[in-house]
mmCIF file with all atom_site columns, C-alpha atoms in Angstrom:
data_model
loop_
_atom_site.group_PDB
_atom_site.id
_atom_site.type_symbol
_atom_site.label_atom_id
_atom_site.label_alt_id
_atom_site.label_comp_id
_atom_site.label_asym_id
_atom_site.label_entity_id
_atom_site.label_seq_id
_atom_site.pdbx_PDB_ins_code
_atom_site.Cartn_x
_atom_site.Cartn_y
_atom_site.Cartn_z
_atom_site.occupancy
_atom_site.B_iso_or_equiv
_atom_site.pdbx_formal_charge
_atom_site.auth_seq_id
_atom_site.auth_comp_id
_atom_site.auth_asym_id
_atom_site.auth_atom_id
_atom_site.pdbx_PDB_model_num
ATOM 1   C CA . MET A 1 1   ? 12.319  2.215   0.749   1.00 0.00 ? 1   MET A CA 1
ATOM 2   C CA . ALA A 1 2   ? 8.631   1.078   1.086   1.00 0.00 ? 2   ALA A CA 1
ATOM 3   C CA . ARG A 1 3   ? 7.670   4.440   1.301   1.00 0.00 ? 3   ARG A CA 1
ATOM 4   C CA . ARG A 1 4   ? 9.053   4.916   -2.107  1.00 0.00 ? 4   ARG A CA 1
ATOM 5   C CA . LEU A 1 5   ? 7.561   1.905   -3.384  1.00 0.00 ? 5   LEU A CA 1
ATOM 6   C CA . VAL A 1 6   ? 4.036   2.785   -2.446  1.00 0.00 ? 6   VAL A CA 1
ATOM 7   C CA . ARG A 1 7   ? 4.458   6.520   -3.881  1.00 0.00 ? 7   ARG A CA 1
ATOM 8   C CA . ALA A 1 8   ? 5.420   4.484   -7.323  1.00 0.00 ? 8   ALA A CA 1
ATOM 9   C CA . ALA A 1 9   ? 2.421   2.154   -7.331  1.00 0.00 ? 9   ALA A CA 1
ATOM 10  C CA . ALA A 1 10  ? 0.311   5.588   -6.833  1.00 0.00 ? 10  ALA A CA 1
ATOM 11  C CA . VAL A 1 11  ? -2.420  3.919   -5.225  1.00 0.00 ? 11  VAL A CA 1
ATOM 12  C CA . GLY A 1 12  ? -5.578  5.809   -3.574  1.00 0.00 ? 12  GLY A CA 1
ATOM 13  C CA . PRO A 1 13  ? -8.962  5.575   -2.346  1.00 0.00 ? 13  PRO A CA 1
ATOM 14  C CA . GLY A 1 14  ? -11.072 3.437   -4.675  1.00 0.00 ? 14  GLY A CA 1
ATOM 15  C CA . ASP A 1 15  ? -8.169  0.901   -5.474  1.00 0.00 ? 15  ASP A CA 1
ATOM 16  C CA . LEU A 1 16  ? -7.868  -2.211  -3.983  1.00 0.00 ? 16  LEU A CA 1
ATOM 17  C CA . VAL A 1 17  ? -4.266  -3.807  -3.467  1.00 0.00 ? 17  VAL A CA 1
ATOM 18  C CA . PHE A 1 18  ? -3.047  -6.803  -2.257  1.00 0.00 ? 18  PHE A CA 1
ATOM 19  C CA . ASP A 1 19  ? 0.059   -6.917  -0.024  1.00 0.00 ? 19  ASP A CA 1
ATOM 20  C CA . LEU A 1 20  ? 1.130   -10.778 -0.722  1.00 0.00 ? 20  LEU A CA 1
ATOM 21  C CA . GLY A 1 21  ? 3.703   -12.088 1.884   1.00 0.00 ? 21  GLY A CA 1
ATOM 22  C CA . ALA A 1 22  ? 2.926   -8.866  4.334   1.00 0.00 ? 22  ALA A CA 1
ATOM 23  C CA . GLY A 1 23  ? 5.362   -9.597  7.092   1.00 0.00 ? 23  GLY A CA 1
ATOM 24  C CA . GLY A 1 24  ? 5.545   -7.385  9.788   1.00 0.00 ? 24  GLY A CA 1
ATOM 25  C CA . GLY A 1 25  ? 3.486   -4.413  7.610   1.00 0.00 ? 25  GLY A CA 1
ATOM 26  C CA . ALA A 1 26  ? 6.642   -2.447  6.111   1.00 0.00 ? 26  ALA A CA 1
ATOM 27  C CA . ILE A 1 27  ? 4.570   -1.891  3.025   1.00 0.00 ? 27  ILE A CA 1
ATOM 28  C CA . THR A 1 28  ? 1.232   -2.613  4.277   1.00 0.00 ? 28  THR A CA 1
ATOM 29  C CA . LEU A 1 29  ? 1.057   0.519   6.689   1.00 0.00 ? 29  LEU A CA 1
ATOM 30  C CA . PRO A 1 30  ? 2.128   3.181   4.232   1.00 0.00 ? 30  PRO A CA 1
ATOM 31  C CA . LEU A 1 31  ? -0.433  1.504   1.779   1.00 0.00 ? 31  LEU A CA 1
ATOM 32  C CA . ALA A 1 32  ? -3.142  1.789   4.408   1.00 0.00 ? 32  ALA A CA 1
ATOM 33  C CA . ARG A 1 33  ? -2.102  5.965   4.583   1.00 0.00 ? 33  ARG A CA 1
ATOM 34  C CA . THR A 1 34  ? -3.162  6.082   1.010   1.00 0.00 ? 34  THR A CA 1
ATOM 35  C CA . GLY A 1 35  ? -6.796  5.389   1.745   1.00 0.00 ? 35  GLY A CA 1
ATOM 36  C CA . ALA A 1 36  ? -7.121  2.318   -0.413  1.00 0.00 ? 36  ALA A CA 1
ATOM 37  C CA . ARG A 1 37  ? -8.723  -0.557  0.412   1.00 0.00 ? 37  ARG A CA 1
ATOM 38  C CA . VAL A 1 38  ? -5.666  -3.121  1.462   1.00 0.00 ? 38  VAL A CA 1
ATOM 39  C CA . VAL A 1 39  ? -5.928  -6.730  1.809   1.00 0.00 ? 39  VAL A CA 1
ATOM 40  C CA . ALA A 1 40  ? -2.494  -8.531  3.433   1.00 0.00 ? 40  ALA A CA 1
ATOM 41  C CA . VAL A 1 41  ? -1.831  -12.007 2.876   1.00 0.00 ? 41  VAL A CA 1
ATOM 42  C CA . GLU A 1 42  ? 0.756   -13.614 5.639   1.00 0.00 ? 42  GLU A CA 1
ATOM 43  C CA . ARG A 1 43  ? 1.343   -17.168 5.768   1.00 0.00 ? 43  ARG A CA 1
ATOM 44  C CA . ASP A 1 44  ? 2.708   -17.143 9.360   1.00 0.00 ? 44  ASP A CA 1
ATOM 45  C CA . VAL A 1 45  ? -0.362  -17.409 11.879  1.00 0.00 ? 45  VAL A CA 1
ATOM 46  C CA . ARG A 1 46  ? 1.240   -15.161 14.815  1.00 0.00 ? 46  ARG A CA 1
ATOM 47  C CA . VAL A 1 47  ? 2.916   -12.798 12.368  1.00 0.00 ? 47  VAL A CA 1
ATOM 48  C CA . ALA A 1 48  ? -0.265  -12.224 10.811  1.00 0.00 ? 48  ALA A CA 1
ATOM 49  C CA . ARG A 1 49  ? -2.278  -11.935 14.335  1.00 0.00 ? 49  ARG A CA 1
ATOM 50  C CA . ARG A 1 50  ? 0.461   -9.113  15.497  1.00 0.00 ? 50  ARG A CA 1
ATOM 51  C CA . LEU A 1 51  ? -0.060  -7.311  12.291  1.00 0.00 ? 51  LEU A CA 1
ATOM 52  C CA . ASP A 1 52  ? -3.629  -7.214  12.488  1.00 0.00 ? 52  ASP A CA 1
ATOM 53  C CA . ALA A 1 53  ? -3.597  -5.932  16.107  1.00 0.00 ? 53  ALA A CA 1
ATOM 54  C CA . HIS A 1 54  ? -1.049  -3.141  14.772  1.00 0.00 ? 54  HIS A CA 1
ATOM 55  C CA . LEU A 1 55  ? -3.162  -2.040  11.925  1.00 0.00 ? 55  LEU A CA 1
ATOM 56  C CA . GLU A 1 56  ? -6.274  -2.245  14.344  1.00 0.00 ? 56  GLU A CA 1
ATOM 57  C CA . ARG A 1 57  ? -7.302  1.613   13.723  1.00 0.00 ? 57  ARG A CA 1
ATOM 58  C CA . HIS A 1 58  ? -7.028  1.041   9.532   1.00 0.00 ? 58  HIS A CA 1
ATOM 59  C CA . ASP A 1 59  ? -10.320 -0.172  8.956   1.00 0.00 ? 59  ASP A CA 1
ATOM 60  C CA . ASN A 1 60  ? -9.542  -0.181  5.407   1.00 0.00 ? 60  ASN A CA 1
ATOM 61  C CA . VAL A 1 61  ? -6.842  -2.818  5.648   1.00 0.00 ? 61  VAL A CA 1
ATOM 62  C CA . ARG A 1 62  ? -8.156  -6.605  5.853   1.00 0.00 ? 62  ARG A CA 1
ATOM 63  C CA . VAL A 1 63  ? -5.423  -9.226  7.430   1.00 0.00 ? 63  VAL A CA 1
ATOM 64  C CA . ILE A 1 64  ? -5.820  -12.570 5.807   1.00 0.00 ? 64  ILE A CA 1
ATOM 65  C CA . THR A 1 65  ? -3.873  -15.550 7.019   1.00 0.00 ? 65  THR A CA 1
ATOM 66  C CA . GLY A 1 66  ? -2.899  -17.269 3.880   1.00 0.00 ? 66  GLY A CA 1
ATOM 67  C CA . ASP A 1 67  ? -0.538  -18.304 1.289   1.00 0.00 ? 67  ASP A CA 1
ATOM 68  C CA . ALA A 1 68  ? 0.633   -16.211 -1.670  1.00 0.00 ? 68  ALA A CA 1
ATOM 69  C CA . LEU A 1 69  ? -0.145  -19.063 -4.429  1.00 0.00 ? 69  LEU A CA 1
ATOM 70  C CA . THR A 1 70  ? -3.116  -20.245 -2.453  1.00 0.00 ? 70  THR A CA 1
ATOM 71  C CA . VAL A 1 71  ? -5.083  -17.338 -1.184  1.00 0.00 ? 71  VAL A CA 1
ATOM 72  C CA . PRO A 1 72  ? -8.111  -16.457 -3.392  1.00 0.00 ? 72  PRO A CA 1
ATOM 73  C CA . LEU A 1 73  ? -8.035  -13.553 -5.955  1.00 0.00 ? 73  LEU A CA 1
ATOM 74  C CA . PRO A 1 74  ? -10.717 -10.957 -6.295  1.00 0.00 ? 74  PRO A CA 1
ATOM 75  C CA . GLY A 1 75  ? -12.719 -11.749 -9.687  1.00 0.00 ? 75  GLY A CA 1
ATOM 76  C CA . ARG A 1 76  ? -12.163 -7.814  -10.511 1.00 0.00 ? 76  ARG A CA 1
ATOM 77  C CA . PRO A 1 77  ? -9.109  -6.108  -11.461 1.00 0.00 ? 77  PRO A CA 1
ATOM 78  C CA . PHE A 1 78  ? -6.887  -5.107  -8.507  1.00 0.00 ? 78  PHE A CA 1
ATOM 79  C CA . VAL A 1 79  ? -3.227  -4.368  -7.953  1.00 0.00 ? 79  VAL A CA 1
ATOM 80  C CA . VAL A 1 80  ? -0.459  -5.813  -6.127  1.00 0.00 ? 80  VAL A CA 1
ATOM 81  C CA . VAL A 1 81  ? 2.186   -3.985  -3.818  1.00 0.00 ? 81  VAL A CA 1
ATOM 82  C CA . ALA A 1 82  ? 4.506   -6.278  -2.184  1.00 0.00 ? 82  ALA A CA 1
ATOM 83  C CA . ASN A 1 83  ? 7.983   -7.916  -1.434  1.00 0.00 ? 83  ASN A CA 1
ATOM 84  C CA . ILE A 1 84  ? 7.206   -11.340 -2.490  1.00 0.00 ? 84  ILE A CA 1
ATOM 85  C CA . PRO A 1 85  ? 9.100   -14.354 -1.127  1.00 0.00 ? 85  PRO A CA 1
ATOM 86  C CA . PHE A 1 86  ? 11.961  -14.649 -3.511  1.00 0.00 ? 86  PHE A CA 1
ATOM 87  C CA . ALA A 1 87  ? 11.700  -18.460 -3.589  1.00 0.00 ? 87  ALA A CA 1
ATOM 88  C CA . ILE A 1 88  ? 8.259   -18.493 -5.212  1.00 0.00 ? 88  ILE A CA 1
ATOM 89  C CA . THR A 1 89  ? 8.791   -15.414 -7.498  1.00 0.00 ? 89  THR A CA 1
ATOM 90  C CA . THR A 1 90  ? 8.164   -17.297 -10.569 1.00 0.00 ? 90  THR A CA 1
ATOM 91  C CA . ALA A 1 91  ? 5.107   -18.893 -9.312  1.00 0.00 ? 91  ALA A CA 1
ATOM 92  C CA . VAL A 1 92  ? 3.442   -15.863 -7.707  1.00 0.00 ? 92  VAL A CA 1
ATOM 93  C CA . VAL A 1 93  ? 4.035   -13.960 -11.583 1.00 0.00 ? 93  VAL A CA 1
ATOM 94  C CA . ARG A 1 94  ? 2.419   -16.964 -12.925 1.00 0.00 ? 94  ARG A CA 1
ATOM 95  C CA . ARG A 1 95  ? -0.448  -16.939 -10.808 1.00 0.00 ? 95  ARG A CA 1
ATOM 96  C CA . LEU A 1 96  ? -0.654  -13.170 -11.104 1.00 0.00 ? 96  LEU A CA 1
ATOM 97  C CA . ILE A 1 97  ? -0.801  -12.975 -14.940 1.00 0.00 ? 97  ILE A CA 1
ATOM 98  C CA . ALA A 1 98  ? -3.708  -15.250 -14.914 1.00 0.00 ? 98  ALA A CA 1
ATOM 99  C CA . SER A 1 99  ? -5.820  -13.151 -12.669 1.00 0.00 ? 99  SER A CA 1
ATOM 100 C CA . PRO A 1 100 ? -7.596  -9.917  -13.476 1.00 0.00 ? 100 PRO A CA 1
ATOM 101 C CA . MET A 1 101 ? -4.770  -8.164  -11.904 1.00 0.00 ? 101 MET A CA 1
ATOM 102 C CA . SER A 1 102 ? -4.081  -4.481  -13.704 1.00 0.00 ? 102 SER A CA 1
ATOM 103 C CA . GLY A 1 103 ? -0.581  -3.823  -12.844 1.00 0.00 ? 103 GLY A CA 1
ATOM 104 C CA . ALA A 1 104 ? 1.905   -4.330  -9.737  1.00 0.00 ? 104 ALA A CA 1
ATOM 105 C CA . HIS A 1 105 ? 5.015   -2.965  -7.969  1.00 0.00 ? 105 HIS A CA 1
ATOM 106 C CA . LEU A 1 106 ? 6.964   -6.231  -7.039  1.00 0.00 ? 106 LEU A CA 1
ATOM 107 C CA . VAL A 1 107 ? 9.937   -6.687  -4.886  1.00 0.00 ? 107 VAL A CA 1
ATOM 108 C CA . VAL A 1 108 ? 12.014  -9.379  -6.119  1.00 0.00 ? 108 VAL A CA 1
ATOM 109 C CA . GLN A 1 109 ? 15.262  -10.830 -6.538  1.00 0.00 ? 109 GLN A CA 1
ATOM 110 C CA . ARG A 1 110 ? 17.494  -8.532  -8.572  1.00 0.00 ? 110 ARG A CA 1
ATOM 111 C CA . GLY A 1 111 ? 18.055  -11.531 -11.044 1.00 0.00 ? 111 GLY A CA 1
ATOM 112 C CA . ALA A 1 112 ? 14.477  -12.235 -11.565 1.00 0.00 ? 112 ALA A CA 1
ATOM 113 C CA . ALA A 1 113 ? 13.500  -8.402  -12.317 1.00 0.00 ? 113 ALA A CA 1
ATOM 114 C CA . ARG A 1 114 ? 16.482  -8.594  -14.767 1.00 0.00 ? 114 ARG A CA 1
ATOM 115 C CA . ARG A 1 115 ? 14.998  -11.632 -16.370 1.00 0.00 ? 115 ARG A CA 1
ATOM 116 C CA . LEU A 1 116 ? 11.706  -10.668 -16.267 1.00 0.00 ? 116 LEU A CA 1
ATOM 117 C CA . SER A 1 117 ? 12.053  -7.358  -18.272 1.00 0.00 ? 117 SER A CA 1
ATOM 118 C CA . ALA A 1 118 ? 14.845  -8.616  -20.616 1.00 0.00 ? 118 ALA A CA 1
ATOM 119 C CA . ALA A 1 119 ? 13.806  -7.265  -23.985 1.00 0.00 ? 119 ALA A CA 1
ATOM 120 C CA . ALA A 1 120 ? 14.343  -11.152 -25.764 1.00 0.00 ? 120 ALA A CA 1
ATOM 121 C CA . PRO A 1 121 ? 13.756  -13.100 -22.404 1.00 0.00 ? 121 PRO A CA 1
ATOM 122 C CA . GLY A 1 122 ? 14.354  -16.384 -24.682 1.00 0.00 ? 122 GLY A CA 1
ATOM 123 C CA . ARG A 1 123 ? 11.512  -18.136 -23.487 1.00 0.00 ? 123 ARG A CA 1
ATOM 124 C CA . PRO A 1 124 ? 8.134   -18.328 -24.601 1.00 0.00 ? 124 PRO A CA 1
ATOM 125 C CA . GLU A 1 125 ? 6.192   -18.441 -21.133 1.00 0.00 ? 125 GLU A CA 1
ATOM 126 C CA . LEU A 1 126 ? 7.857   -15.217 -20.614 1.00 0.00 ? 126 LEU A CA 1
ATOM 127 C CA . LEU A 1 127 ? 7.593   -13.870 -23.890 1.00 0.00 ? 127 LEU A CA 1
ATOM 128 C CA . GLY A 1 128 ? 4.080   -14.786 -23.767 1.00 0.00 ? 128 GLY A CA 1
ATOM 129 C CA . TRP A 1 129 ? 3.627   -13.013 -20.382 1.00 0.00 ? 129 TRP A CA 1
ATOM 130 C CA . GLN A 1 130 ? 5.423   -9.671  -21.761 1.00 0.00 ? 130 GLN A CA 1
ATOM 131 C CA . ALA A 1 131 ? 2.706   -9.737  -24.823 1.00 0.00 ? 131 ALA A CA 1
ATOM 132 C CA . ALA A 1 132 ? 0.101   -9.147  -22.128 1.00 0.00 ? 132 ALA A CA 1
ATOM 133 C CA . PHE A 1 133 ? 1.983   -7.017  -19.214 1.00 0.00 ? 133 PHE A CA 1
ATOM 134 C CA . ASP A 1 134 ? 4.707   -4.751  -19.835 1.00 0.00 ? 134 ASP A CA 1
ATOM 135 C CA . PHE A 1 135 ? 7.379   -5.291  -17.730 1.00 0.00 ? 135 PHE A CA 1
ATOM 136 C CA . GLN A 1 136 ? 9.812   -2.571  -15.790 1.00 0.00 ? 136 GLN A CA 1
ATOM 137 C CA . ARG A 1 137 ? 12.721  -2.604  -13.641 1.00 0.00 ? 137 ARG A CA 1
ATOM 138 C CA . LEU A 1 138 ? 12.700  0.192   -11.722 1.00 0.00 ? 138 LEU A CA 1
ATOM 139 C CA . TRP A 1 139 ? 15.405  0.505   -9.025  1.00 0.00 ? 139 TRP A CA 1
ATOM 140 C CA . SER A 1 140 ? 17.596  -1.645  -6.842  1.00 0.00 ? 140 SER A CA 1
ATOM 141 C CA . VAL A 1 141 ? 16.855  -2.781  -3.435  1.00 0.00 ? 141 VAL A CA 1
ATOM 142 C CA . PRO A 1 142 ? 20.201  -3.557  -1.741  1.00 0.00 ? 142 PRO A CA 1
ATOM 143 C CA . ALA A 1 143 ? 20.270  -6.632  0.790   1.00 0.00 ? 143 ALA A CA 1
ATOM 144 C CA . HIS A 1 144 ? 20.635  -4.499  3.839   1.00 0.00 ? 144 HIS A CA 1
ATOM 145 C CA . CYS A 1 145 ? 17.287  -2.843  3.540   1.00 0.00 ? 145 CYS A CA 1
ATOM 146 C CA . PHE A 1 146 ? 15.744  -6.267  4.382   1.00 0.00 ? 146 PHE A CA 1
ATOM 147 C CA . ARG A 1 147 ? 15.077  -7.960  7.439   1.00 0.00 ? 147 ARG A CA 1
ATOM 148 C CA . PRO A 1 148 ? 16.799  -10.337 7.680   1.00 0.00 ? 148 PRO A CA 1
ATOM 149 C CA . SER A 1 149 ? 18.970  -9.587  4.975   1.00 0.00 ? 149 SER A CA 1
ATOM 150 C CA . PRO A 1 150 ? 18.824  -12.034 1.957   1.00 0.00 ? 150 PRO A CA 1
ATOM 151 C CA . ALA A 1 151 ? 22.046  -13.385 0.064   1.00 0.00 ? 151 ALA A CA 1
ATOM 152 C CA . VAL A 1 152 ? 21.325  -11.311 -2.833  1.00 0.00 ? 152 VAL A CA 1
ATOM 153 C CA . ASP A 1 153 ? 19.959  -7.888  -3.589  1.00 0.00 ? 153 ASP A CA 1
ATOM 154 C CA . GLY A 1 154 ? 16.052  -6.959  -4.704  1.00 0.00 ? 154 GLY A CA 1
ATOM 155 C CA . ALA A 1 155 ? 14.894  -4.776  -7.038  1.00 0.00 ? 155 ALA A CA 1
ATOM 156 C CA . VAL A 1 156 ? 11.608  -3.374  -7.741  1.00 0.00 ? 156 VAL A CA 1
ATOM 157 C CA . LEU A 1 157 ? 9.549   -4.637  -10.862 1.00 0.00 ? 157 LEU A CA 1
ATOM 158 C CA . ARG A 1 158 ? 6.497   -2.495  -12.426 1.00 0.00 ? 158 ARG A CA 1
ATOM 159 C CA . MET A 1 159 ? 3.962   -4.598  -14.236 1.00 0.00 ? 159 MET A CA 1
ATOM 160 C CA . ARG A 1 160 ? 1.021   -3.248  -16.364 1.00 0.00 ? 160 ARG A CA 1
ATOM 161 C CA . ARG A 1 161 ? -1.798  -4.861  -18.035 1.00 0.00 ? 161 ARG A CA 1
ATOM 162 C CA . ARG A 1 162 ? -1.465  -3.583  -21.968 1.00 0.00 ? 162 ARG A CA 1
ATOM 163 C CA . PRO A 1 163 ? -4.651  -2.095  -23.379 1.00 0.00 ? 163 PRO A CA 1
ATOM 164 C CA . GLN A 1 164 ? -5.036  -4.937  -25.442 1.00 0.00 ? 164 GLN A CA 1
ATOM 165 C CA . PRO A 1 165 ? -4.337  -9.095  -24.788 1.00 0.00 ? 165 PRO A CA 1
ATOM 166 C CA . PRO A 1 166 ? -2.320  -10.851 -27.036 1.00 0.00 ? 166 PRO A CA 1
ATOM 167 C CA . PRO A 1 167 ? -3.724  -12.834 -29.631 1.00 0.00 ? 167 PRO A CA 1
ATOM 168 C CA . ARG A 1 168 ? -4.295  -16.661 -28.972 1.00 0.00 ? 168 ARG A CA 1
ATOM 169 C CA . GLU A 1 169 ? -2.299  -17.587 -31.880 1.00 0.00 ? 169 GLU A CA 1
ATOM 170 C CA . LEU A 1 170 ? 0.963   -16.333 -30.177 1.00 0.00 ? 170 LEU A CA 1
ATOM 171 C CA . ALA A 1 171 ? 0.940   -19.384 -27.855 1.00 0.00 ? 171 ALA A CA 1
ATOM 172 C CA . SER A 1 172 ? 1.040   -21.581 -30.531 1.00 0.00 ? 172 SER A CA 1
ATOM 173 C CA . LEU A 1 173 ? 3.396   -19.630 -33.078 1.00 0.00 ? 173 LEU A CA 1
ATOM 174 C CA . LEU A 1 174 ? 5.785   -19.679 -29.813 1.00 0.00 ? 174 LEU A CA 1
ATOM 175 C CA . ARG A 1 175 ? 6.006   -23.488 -29.433 1.00 0.00 ? 175 ARG A CA 1
ATOM 176 C CA . TYR A 1 176 ? 6.269   -23.901 -32.969 1.00 0.00 ? 176 TYR A CA 1
ATOM 177 C CA . ALA A 1 177 ? 9.358   -21.205 -33.471 1.00 0.00 ? 177 ALA A CA 1
ATOM 178 C CA . PHE A 1 178 ? 11.102  -22.359 -30.194 1.00 0.00 ? 178 PHE A CA 1
ATOM 179 C CA . ARG A 1 179 ? 11.439  -25.887 -32.041 1.00 0.00 ? 179 ARG A CA 1
ATOM 180 C CA . SER A 1 180 ? 14.829  -24.200 -33.239 1.00 0.00 ? 180 SER A CA 1
ATOM 181 C CA . PRO A 1 181 ? 15.527  -21.384 -30.823 1.00 0.00 ? 181 PRO A CA 1
ATOM 182 C CA . HIS A 1 182 ? 18.905  -20.663 -32.651 1.00 0.00 ? 182 HIS A CA 1
ATOM 183 C CA . ALA A 1 183 ? 17.387  -20.590 -36.227 1.00 0.00 ? 183 ALA A CA 1
ATOM 184 C CA . PRO A 1 184 ? 17.441  -17.230 -37.956 1.00 0.00 ? 184 PRO A CA 1
ATOM 185 C CA . ALA A 1 185 ? 13.987  -16.103 -37.491 1.00 0.00 ? 185 ALA A CA 1
ATOM 186 C CA . SER A 1 186 ? 13.412  -15.024 -41.139 1.00 0.00 ? 186 SER A CA 1
ATOM 187 C CA . ARG A 1 187 ? 14.125  -18.742 -41.579 1.00 0.00 ? 187 ARG A CA 1
ATOM 188 C CA . VAL A 1 188 ? 11.342  -19.981 -39.469 1.00 0.00 ? 188 VAL A CA 1
ATOM 189 C CA . LEU A 1 189 ? 9.004   -17.090 -39.951 1.00 0.00 ? 189 LEU A CA 1
ATOM 190 C CA . GLY A 1 190 ? 9.408   -16.408 -43.268 1.00 0.00 ? 190 GLY A CA 1
ATOM 191 C CA . ARG A 1 191 ? 11.107  -13.505 -44.882 1.00 0.00 ? 191 ARG A CA 1
ATOM 192 C CA . ALA A 1 192 ? 8.205   -11.095 -45.602 1.00 0.00 ? 192 ALA A CA 1
ATOM 193 C CA . VAL A 1 193 ? 7.083   -12.055 -41.989 1.00 0.00 ? 193 VAL A CA 1
ATOM 194 C CA . ALA A 1 194 ? 10.487  -10.999 -40.288 1.00 0.00 ? 194 ALA A CA 1
ATOM 195 C CA . ARG A 1 195 ? 10.738  -7.980  -42.043 1.00 0.00 ? 195 ARG A CA 1
ATOM 196 C CA . ARG A 1 196 ? 7.070   -6.795  -41.418 1.00 0.00 ? 196 ARG A CA 1
ATOM 197 C CA . ALA A 1 197 ? 7.689   -7.329  -37.795 1.00 0.00 ? 197 ALA A CA 1
ATOM 198 C CA . GLY A 1 198 ? 11.058  -5.526  -38.319 1.00 0.00 ? 198 GLY A CA 1
ATOM 199 C CA . ILE A 1 199 ? 13.183  -8.189  -37.295 1.00 0.00 ? 199 ILE A CA 1
ATOM 200 C CA . THR A 1 200 ? 16.691  -7.929  -38.420 1.00 0.00 ? 200 THR A CA 1
ATOM 201 C CA . PRO A 1 201 ? 18.168  -10.642 -41.127 1.00 0.00 ? 201 PRO A CA 1
ATOM 202 C CA . GLY A 1 202 ? 20.256  -13.289 -39.101 1.00 0.00 ? 202 GLY A CA 1
ATOM 203 C CA . THR A 1 203 ? 18.353  -12.467 -35.833 1.00 0.00 ? 203 THR A CA 1
ATOM 204 C CA . PRO A 1 204 ? 17.883  -15.776 -34.046 1.00 0.00 ? 204 PRO A CA 1
ATOM 205 C CA . ILE A 1 205 ? 14.627  -17.011 -32.721 1.00 0.00 ? 205 ILE A CA 1
ATOM 206 C CA . ILE A 1 206 ? 15.559  -16.577 -28.879 1.00 0.00 ? 206 ILE A CA 1
ATOM 207 C CA . ALA A 1 207 ? 16.335  -12.742 -29.650 1.00 0.00 ? 207 ALA A CA 1
ATOM 208 C CA . VAL A 1 208 ? 12.970  -11.564 -30.746 1.00 0.00 ? 208 VAL A CA 1
ATOM 209 C CA . THR A 1 209 ? 11.202  -9.557  -28.552 1.00 0.00 ? 209 THR A CA 1
ATOM 210 C CA . ALA A 1 210 ? 7.668   -9.848  -27.405 1.00 0.00 ? 210 ALA A CA 1
ATOM 211 C CA . THR A 1 211 ? 6.773   -6.751  -29.474 1.00 0.00 ? 211 THR A CA 1
ATOM 212 C CA . GLN A 1 212 ? 8.180   -8.094  -32.653 1.00 0.00 ? 212 GLN A CA 1
ATOM 213 C CA . TRP A 1 213 ? 6.401   -11.504 -32.235 1.00 0.00 ? 213 TRP A CA 1
ATOM 214 C CA . LEU A 1 214 ? 3.178   -9.482  -31.679 1.00 0.00 ? 214 LEU A CA 1
ATOM 215 C CA . ALA A 1 215 ? 3.928   -7.664  -35.138 1.00 0.00 ? 215 ALA A CA 1
ATOM 216 C CA . THR A 1 216 ? 4.438   -11.047 -36.855 1.00 0.00 ? 216 THR A CA 1
ATOM 217 C CA . LEU A 1 217 ? 0.369   -11.326 -36.367 1.00 0.00 ? 217 LEU A CA 1
ATOM 218 C CA . ARG A 1 218 ? -0.298  -8.362  -37.387 1.00 0.00 ? 218 ARG A CA 1
ATOM 219 C CA . PRO A 1 219 ? -2.572  -8.617  -40.946 1.00 0.00 ? 219 PRO A CA 1
#
């Protein structure tokens, strides 16, 4: 499963890749074999030391003892290929969204992958994220694939930064519109704007997609 994840990420020499929550190196090792520059981050000191020793012959790998939520991230584009801790999925994704990260392949809780990749997530923050990144749920990772096994299945979530950043006005528009989340979008935004964005009459605010929100701001 880890090798399949790394193949899907399609990283190679010249890429800077972060493995957040590297653990014993199930993902780090196949990443190392791609020739990419790999930074493996592991919070547990003893586990990090064992991983460093295990990957000693791979001079393209750097093991860092640190937390995924606080470890310094690059100031230039990088990618992430990782099985991030399920309990902090939202916090990690929020941090990555705010960084120069260009894309990621993440193993997350299946419910989180479904929520983040939903066509209409119904929350301003998630819609803002989807306006900046394309989220796609690729495949499920059954609980028995993990050691130790979690109580729920996981899934692979792909994030790709969109070519153009979302307009600054989007955040203000979402805050305004979500004051009445169940109201018809045509009433909140105006019929002409809703029609231009391809929003079907009667569609509530919570059912409008990120693509449609972006379309409302086009001239």
